[in-house]
PDB file of C-alpha atoms in Angstrom:
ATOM      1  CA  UNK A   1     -16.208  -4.686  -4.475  1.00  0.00           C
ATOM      2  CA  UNK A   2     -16.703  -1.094  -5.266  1.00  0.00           C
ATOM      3  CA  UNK A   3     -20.336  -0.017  -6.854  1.00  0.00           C
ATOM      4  CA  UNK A   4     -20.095   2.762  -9.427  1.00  0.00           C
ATOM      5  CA  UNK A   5     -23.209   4.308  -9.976  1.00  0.00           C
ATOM      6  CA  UNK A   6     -23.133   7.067 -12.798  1.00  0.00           C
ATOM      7  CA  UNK A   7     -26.468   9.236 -13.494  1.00  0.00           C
ATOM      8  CA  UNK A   8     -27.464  11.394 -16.509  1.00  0.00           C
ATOM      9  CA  UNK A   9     -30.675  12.430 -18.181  1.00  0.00           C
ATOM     10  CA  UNK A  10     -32.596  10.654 -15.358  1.00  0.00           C
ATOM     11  CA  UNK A  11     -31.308   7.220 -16.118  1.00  0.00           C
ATOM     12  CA  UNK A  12     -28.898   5.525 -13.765  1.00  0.00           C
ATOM     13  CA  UNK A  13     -26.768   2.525 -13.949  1.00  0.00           C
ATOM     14  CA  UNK A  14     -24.241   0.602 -11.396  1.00  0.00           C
ATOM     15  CA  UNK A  15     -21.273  -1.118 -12.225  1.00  0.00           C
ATOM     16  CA  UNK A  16     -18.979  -3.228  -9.862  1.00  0.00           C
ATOM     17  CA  UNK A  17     -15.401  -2.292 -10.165  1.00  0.00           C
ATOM     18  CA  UNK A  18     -13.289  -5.382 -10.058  1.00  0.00           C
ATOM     19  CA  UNK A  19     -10.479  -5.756  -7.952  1.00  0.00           C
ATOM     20  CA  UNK A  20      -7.047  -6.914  -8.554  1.00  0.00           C
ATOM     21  CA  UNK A  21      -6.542 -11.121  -7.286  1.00  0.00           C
ATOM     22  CA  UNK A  22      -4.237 -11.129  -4.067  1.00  0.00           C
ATOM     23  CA  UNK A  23      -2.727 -13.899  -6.001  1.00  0.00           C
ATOM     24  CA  UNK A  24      -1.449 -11.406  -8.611  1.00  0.00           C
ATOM     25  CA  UNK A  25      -0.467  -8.471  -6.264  1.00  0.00           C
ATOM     26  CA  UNK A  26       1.466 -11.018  -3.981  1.00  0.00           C
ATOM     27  CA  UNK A  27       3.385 -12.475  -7.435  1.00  0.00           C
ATOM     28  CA  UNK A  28       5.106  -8.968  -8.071  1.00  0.00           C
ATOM     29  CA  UNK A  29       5.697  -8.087  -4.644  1.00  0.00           C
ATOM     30  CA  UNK A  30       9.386  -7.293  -3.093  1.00  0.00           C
ATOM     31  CA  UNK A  31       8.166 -10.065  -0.300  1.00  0.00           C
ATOM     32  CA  UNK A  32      10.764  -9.120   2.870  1.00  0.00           C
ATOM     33  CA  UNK A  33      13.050  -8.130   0.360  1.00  0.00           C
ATOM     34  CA  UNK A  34      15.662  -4.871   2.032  1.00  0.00           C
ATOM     35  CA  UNK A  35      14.822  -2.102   0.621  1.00  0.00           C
ATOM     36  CA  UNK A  36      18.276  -1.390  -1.427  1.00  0.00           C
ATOM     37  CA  UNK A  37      17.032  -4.095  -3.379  1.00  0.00           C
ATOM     38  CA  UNK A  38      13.532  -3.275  -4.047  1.00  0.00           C
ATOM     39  CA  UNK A  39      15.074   0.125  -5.239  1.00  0.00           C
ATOM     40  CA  UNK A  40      17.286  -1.509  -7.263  1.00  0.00           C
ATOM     41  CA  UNK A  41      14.541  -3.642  -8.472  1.00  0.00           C
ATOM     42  CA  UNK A  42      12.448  -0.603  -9.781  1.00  0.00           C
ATOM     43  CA  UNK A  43      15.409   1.080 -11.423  1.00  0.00           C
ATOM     44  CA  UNK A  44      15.312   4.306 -13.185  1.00  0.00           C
ATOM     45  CA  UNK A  45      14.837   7.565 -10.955  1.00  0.00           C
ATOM     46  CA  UNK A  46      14.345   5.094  -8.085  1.00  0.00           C
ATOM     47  CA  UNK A  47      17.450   3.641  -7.928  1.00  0.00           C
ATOM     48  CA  UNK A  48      18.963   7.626  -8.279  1.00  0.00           C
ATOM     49  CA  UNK A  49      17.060   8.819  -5.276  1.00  0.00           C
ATOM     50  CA  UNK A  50      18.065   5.781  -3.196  1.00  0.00           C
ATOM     51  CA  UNK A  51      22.071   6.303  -4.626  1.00  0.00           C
ATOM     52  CA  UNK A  52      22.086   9.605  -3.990  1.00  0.00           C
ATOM     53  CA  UNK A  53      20.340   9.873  -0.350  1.00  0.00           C
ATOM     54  CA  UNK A  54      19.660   6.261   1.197  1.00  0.00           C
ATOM     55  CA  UNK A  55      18.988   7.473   4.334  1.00  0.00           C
ATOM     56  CA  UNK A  56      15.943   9.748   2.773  1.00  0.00           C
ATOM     57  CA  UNK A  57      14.797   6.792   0.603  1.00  0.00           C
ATOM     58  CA  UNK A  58      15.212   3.943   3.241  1.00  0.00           C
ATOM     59  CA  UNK A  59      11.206   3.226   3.167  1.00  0.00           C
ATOM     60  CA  UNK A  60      10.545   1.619   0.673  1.00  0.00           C
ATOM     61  CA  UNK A  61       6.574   0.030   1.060  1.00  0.00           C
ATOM     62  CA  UNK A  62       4.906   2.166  -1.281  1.00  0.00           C
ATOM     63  CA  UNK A  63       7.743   1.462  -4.300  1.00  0.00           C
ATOM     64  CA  UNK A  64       7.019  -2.247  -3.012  1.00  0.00           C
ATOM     65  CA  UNK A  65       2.872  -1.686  -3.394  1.00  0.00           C
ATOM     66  CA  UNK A  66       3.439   0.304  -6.734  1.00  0.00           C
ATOM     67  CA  UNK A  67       5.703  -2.767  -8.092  1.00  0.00           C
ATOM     68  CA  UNK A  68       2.736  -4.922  -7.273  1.00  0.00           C
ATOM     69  CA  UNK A  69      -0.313  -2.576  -8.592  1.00  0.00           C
ATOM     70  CA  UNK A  70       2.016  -2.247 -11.621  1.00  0.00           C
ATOM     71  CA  UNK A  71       2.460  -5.460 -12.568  1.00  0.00           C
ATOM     72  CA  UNK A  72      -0.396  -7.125 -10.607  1.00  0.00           C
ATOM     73  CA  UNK A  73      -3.174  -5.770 -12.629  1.00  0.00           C
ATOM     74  CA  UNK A  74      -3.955  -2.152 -10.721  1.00  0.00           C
ATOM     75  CA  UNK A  75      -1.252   0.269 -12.889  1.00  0.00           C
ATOM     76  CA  UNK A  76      -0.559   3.614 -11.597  1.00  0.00           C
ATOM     77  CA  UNK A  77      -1.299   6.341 -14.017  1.00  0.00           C
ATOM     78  CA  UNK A  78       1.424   9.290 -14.828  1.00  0.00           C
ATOM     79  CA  UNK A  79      -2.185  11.276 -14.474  1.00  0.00           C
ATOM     80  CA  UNK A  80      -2.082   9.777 -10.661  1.00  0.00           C
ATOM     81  CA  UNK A  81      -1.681  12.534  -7.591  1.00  0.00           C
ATOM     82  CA  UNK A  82       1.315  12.512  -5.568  1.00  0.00           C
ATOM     83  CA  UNK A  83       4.987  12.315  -5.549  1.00  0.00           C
ATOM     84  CA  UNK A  84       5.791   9.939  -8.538  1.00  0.00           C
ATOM     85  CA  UNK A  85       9.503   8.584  -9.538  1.00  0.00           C
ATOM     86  CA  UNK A  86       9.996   6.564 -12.988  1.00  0.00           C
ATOM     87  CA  UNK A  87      11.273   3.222 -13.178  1.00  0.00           C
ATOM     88  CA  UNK A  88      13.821   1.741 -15.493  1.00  0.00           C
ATOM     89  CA  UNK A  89      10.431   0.143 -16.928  1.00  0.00           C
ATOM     90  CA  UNK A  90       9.039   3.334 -17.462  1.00  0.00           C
ATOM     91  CA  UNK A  91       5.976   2.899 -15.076  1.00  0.00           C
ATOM     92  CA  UNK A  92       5.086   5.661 -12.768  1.00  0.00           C
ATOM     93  CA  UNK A  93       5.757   4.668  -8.830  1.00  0.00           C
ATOM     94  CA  UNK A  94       4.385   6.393  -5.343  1.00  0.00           C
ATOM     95  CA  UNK A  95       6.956   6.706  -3.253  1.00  0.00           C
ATOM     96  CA  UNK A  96       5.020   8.512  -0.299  1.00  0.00           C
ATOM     97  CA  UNK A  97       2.446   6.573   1.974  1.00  0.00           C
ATOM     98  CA  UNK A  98      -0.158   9.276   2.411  1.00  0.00           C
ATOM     99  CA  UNK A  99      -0.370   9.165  -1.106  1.00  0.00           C
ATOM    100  CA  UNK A 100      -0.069   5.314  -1.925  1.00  0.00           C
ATOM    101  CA  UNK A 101      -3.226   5.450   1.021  1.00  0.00           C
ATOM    102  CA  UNK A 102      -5.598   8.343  -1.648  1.00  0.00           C
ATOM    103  CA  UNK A 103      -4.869   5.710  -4.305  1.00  0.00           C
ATOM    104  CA  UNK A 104      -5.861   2.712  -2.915  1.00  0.00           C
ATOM    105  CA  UNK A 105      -9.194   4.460  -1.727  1.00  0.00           C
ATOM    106  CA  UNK A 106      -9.782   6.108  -4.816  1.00  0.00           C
ATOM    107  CA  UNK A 107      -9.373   2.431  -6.559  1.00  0.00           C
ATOM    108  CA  UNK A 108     -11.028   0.308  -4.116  1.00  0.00           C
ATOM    109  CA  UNK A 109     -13.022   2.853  -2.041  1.00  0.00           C
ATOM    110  CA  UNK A 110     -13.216   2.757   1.330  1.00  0.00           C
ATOM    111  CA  UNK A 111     -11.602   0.028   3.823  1.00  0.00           C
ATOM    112  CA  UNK A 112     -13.619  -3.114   4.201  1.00  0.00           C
ATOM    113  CA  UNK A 113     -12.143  -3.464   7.913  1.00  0.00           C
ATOM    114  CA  UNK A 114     -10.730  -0.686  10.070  1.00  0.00           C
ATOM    115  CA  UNK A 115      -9.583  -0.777  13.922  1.00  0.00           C
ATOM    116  CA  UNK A 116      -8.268   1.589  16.265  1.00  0.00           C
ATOM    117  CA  UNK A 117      -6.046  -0.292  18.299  1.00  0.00           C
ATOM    118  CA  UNK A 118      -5.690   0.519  22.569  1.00  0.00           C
ATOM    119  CA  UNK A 119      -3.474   0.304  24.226  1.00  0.00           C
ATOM    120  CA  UNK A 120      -0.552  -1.444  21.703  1.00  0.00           C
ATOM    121  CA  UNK A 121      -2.991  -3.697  21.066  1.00  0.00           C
ATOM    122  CA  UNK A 122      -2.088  -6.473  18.670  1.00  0.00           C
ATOM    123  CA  UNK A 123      -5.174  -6.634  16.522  1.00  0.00           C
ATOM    124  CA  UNK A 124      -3.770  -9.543  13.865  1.00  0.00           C
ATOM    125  CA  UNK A 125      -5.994 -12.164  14.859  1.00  0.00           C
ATOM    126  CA  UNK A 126      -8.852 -10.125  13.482  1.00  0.00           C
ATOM    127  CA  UNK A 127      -7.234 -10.625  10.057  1.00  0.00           C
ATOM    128  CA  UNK A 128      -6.474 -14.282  10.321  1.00  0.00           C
ATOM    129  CA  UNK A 129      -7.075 -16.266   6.879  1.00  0.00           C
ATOM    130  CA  UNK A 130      -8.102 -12.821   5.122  1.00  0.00           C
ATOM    131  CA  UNK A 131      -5.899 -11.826   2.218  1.00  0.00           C
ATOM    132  CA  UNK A 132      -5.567  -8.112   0.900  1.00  0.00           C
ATOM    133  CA  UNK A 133      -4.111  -4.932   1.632  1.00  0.00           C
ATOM    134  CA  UNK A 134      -3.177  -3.701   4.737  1.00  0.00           C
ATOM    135  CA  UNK A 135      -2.172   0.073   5.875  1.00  0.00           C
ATOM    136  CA  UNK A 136      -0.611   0.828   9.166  1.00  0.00           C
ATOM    137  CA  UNK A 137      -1.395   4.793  10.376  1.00  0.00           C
ATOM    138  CA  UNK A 138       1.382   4.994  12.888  1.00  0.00           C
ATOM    139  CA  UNK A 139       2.023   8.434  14.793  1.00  0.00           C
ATOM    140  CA  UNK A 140       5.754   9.258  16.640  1.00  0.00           C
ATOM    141  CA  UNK A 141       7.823   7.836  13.356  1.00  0.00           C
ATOM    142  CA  UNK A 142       9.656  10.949  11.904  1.00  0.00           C
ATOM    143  CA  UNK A 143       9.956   9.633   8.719  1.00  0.00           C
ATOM    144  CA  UNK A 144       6.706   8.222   7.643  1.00  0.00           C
ATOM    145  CA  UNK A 145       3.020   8.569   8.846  1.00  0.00           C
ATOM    146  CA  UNK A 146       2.410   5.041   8.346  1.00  0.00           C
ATOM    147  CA  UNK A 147       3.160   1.718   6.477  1.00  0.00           C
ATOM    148  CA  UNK A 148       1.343  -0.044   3.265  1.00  0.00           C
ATOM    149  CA  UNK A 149       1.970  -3.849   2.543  1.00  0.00           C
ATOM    150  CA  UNK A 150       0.208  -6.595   1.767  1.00  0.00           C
ATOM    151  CA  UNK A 151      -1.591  -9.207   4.071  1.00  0.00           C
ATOM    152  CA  UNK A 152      -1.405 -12.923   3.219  1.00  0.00           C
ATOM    153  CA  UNK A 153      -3.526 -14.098   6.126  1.00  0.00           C
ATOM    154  CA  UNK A 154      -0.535 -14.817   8.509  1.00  0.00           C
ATOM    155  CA  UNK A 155       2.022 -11.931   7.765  1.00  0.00           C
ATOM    156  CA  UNK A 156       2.578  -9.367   6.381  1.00  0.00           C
ATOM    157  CA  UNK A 157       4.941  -9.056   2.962  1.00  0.00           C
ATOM    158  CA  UNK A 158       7.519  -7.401   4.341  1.00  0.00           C
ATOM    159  CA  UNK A 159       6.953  -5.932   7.900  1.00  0.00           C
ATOM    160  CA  UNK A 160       3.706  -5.350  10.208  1.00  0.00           C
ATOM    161  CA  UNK A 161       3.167  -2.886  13.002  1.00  0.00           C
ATOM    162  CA  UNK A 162       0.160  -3.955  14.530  1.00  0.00           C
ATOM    163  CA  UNK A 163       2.396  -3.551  18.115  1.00  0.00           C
ATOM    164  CA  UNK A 164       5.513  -1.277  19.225  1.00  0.00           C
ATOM    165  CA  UNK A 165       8.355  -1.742  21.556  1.00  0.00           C
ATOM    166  CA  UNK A 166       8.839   2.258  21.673  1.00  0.00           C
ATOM    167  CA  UNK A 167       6.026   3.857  24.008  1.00  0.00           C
ATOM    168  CA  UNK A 168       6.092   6.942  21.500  1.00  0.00           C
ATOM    169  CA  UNK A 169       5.410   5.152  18.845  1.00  0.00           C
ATOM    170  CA  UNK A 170       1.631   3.970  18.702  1.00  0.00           C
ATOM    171  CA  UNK A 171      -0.015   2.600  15.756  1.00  0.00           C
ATOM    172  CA  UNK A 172      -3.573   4.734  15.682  1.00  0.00           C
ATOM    173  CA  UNK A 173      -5.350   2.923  12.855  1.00  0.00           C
ATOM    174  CA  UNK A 174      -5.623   0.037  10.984  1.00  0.00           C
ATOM    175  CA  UNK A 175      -7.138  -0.333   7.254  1.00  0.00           C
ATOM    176  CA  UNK A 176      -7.598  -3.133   5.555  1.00  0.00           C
ATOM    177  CA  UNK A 177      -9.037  -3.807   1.589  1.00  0.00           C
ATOM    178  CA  UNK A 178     -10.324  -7.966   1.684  1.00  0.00           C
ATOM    179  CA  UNK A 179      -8.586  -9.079  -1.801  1.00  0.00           C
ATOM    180  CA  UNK A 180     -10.008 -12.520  -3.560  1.00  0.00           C
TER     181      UNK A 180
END
């Protein structure tokens, strides 16, 4: 949980910001559904972008994690940062991971777990029987600088990369937000 602490006049008062259930995120989420569908899913300028170049649009975990936060109880705001694309449902969706990452810390704060893996070091026993969000910082994909997806204590909702088969291709952290 997040404390909020605001100060004025030399009062002070905390709060605890609340976080969205797992249970709720994991309802609205794409689970390993192919990405053509999770556009298609979303609709509106989403389904355009993926028409028009599929090859640019072919990730597709932060429209999955903004289907979830949309519907699961954490909305994104049009007033949120970052590249934004309307659905046929008229909700605002990230479609970029660096900034589906500034979201989730700017909701949740930071990570309640973080590793550095060695060495393609497969690190998903340290999550066993947790549930939450996970993000994958990955370095040597051209395409992305990481993944988002959610963690149901066994998997991940649509793919992890906690190892590589590519020796360029190294996963250099690991973040994780513990969701009830």
């Amino acid at each position: 949980m997040v404390s909020i602490t605001a100060r004025a006049g030399g009062r002070s008062s905390t709060i605890q910001a609340k976080r969205p259930l797992f249970s709720e995120l994991w309802k609205y989420y794409p689970v390993k559904m192919p990405a053509s569908d999770v556009y298609s899913m979303v609709g509106g300028q989403a389904i355009a972008l993926y028409q028009e170049n599929p090859t640019g649009y072919a990730n597709a975990c932060a429209l999955r994690l903004s289907r979830s936060f949309n519907y699961g109880g954490m909305p994104i705001k049009q007033s949120t940062r970052g590249y934004k694309v309307r659905g046929a449902d008229h909700k605002p969706y990230l479609l970029r991971v660096r900034e589906m990452i500034t979201f989730v810390e700017q909701n949740l704060g930071n990570a309640d777990l973080s590793f550095k893996p060695q060495n393609n070091q497969d690190l998903s026993s340290q999550l066993k029987g947790k549930k939450g969000i996970i993000v994958f910082k990955v370095s040597g994909w051209g395409d992305a600088s990481g993944h988002v997806t959610l963690w149901n204590g066994n998997d991940c909702g649509d793919s992890c990369y906690f190892i590589h088969n590519t020796p360029s291709i190294k996963t250099t952290d690991i973040l994780f937000w513990n969701l009830r």
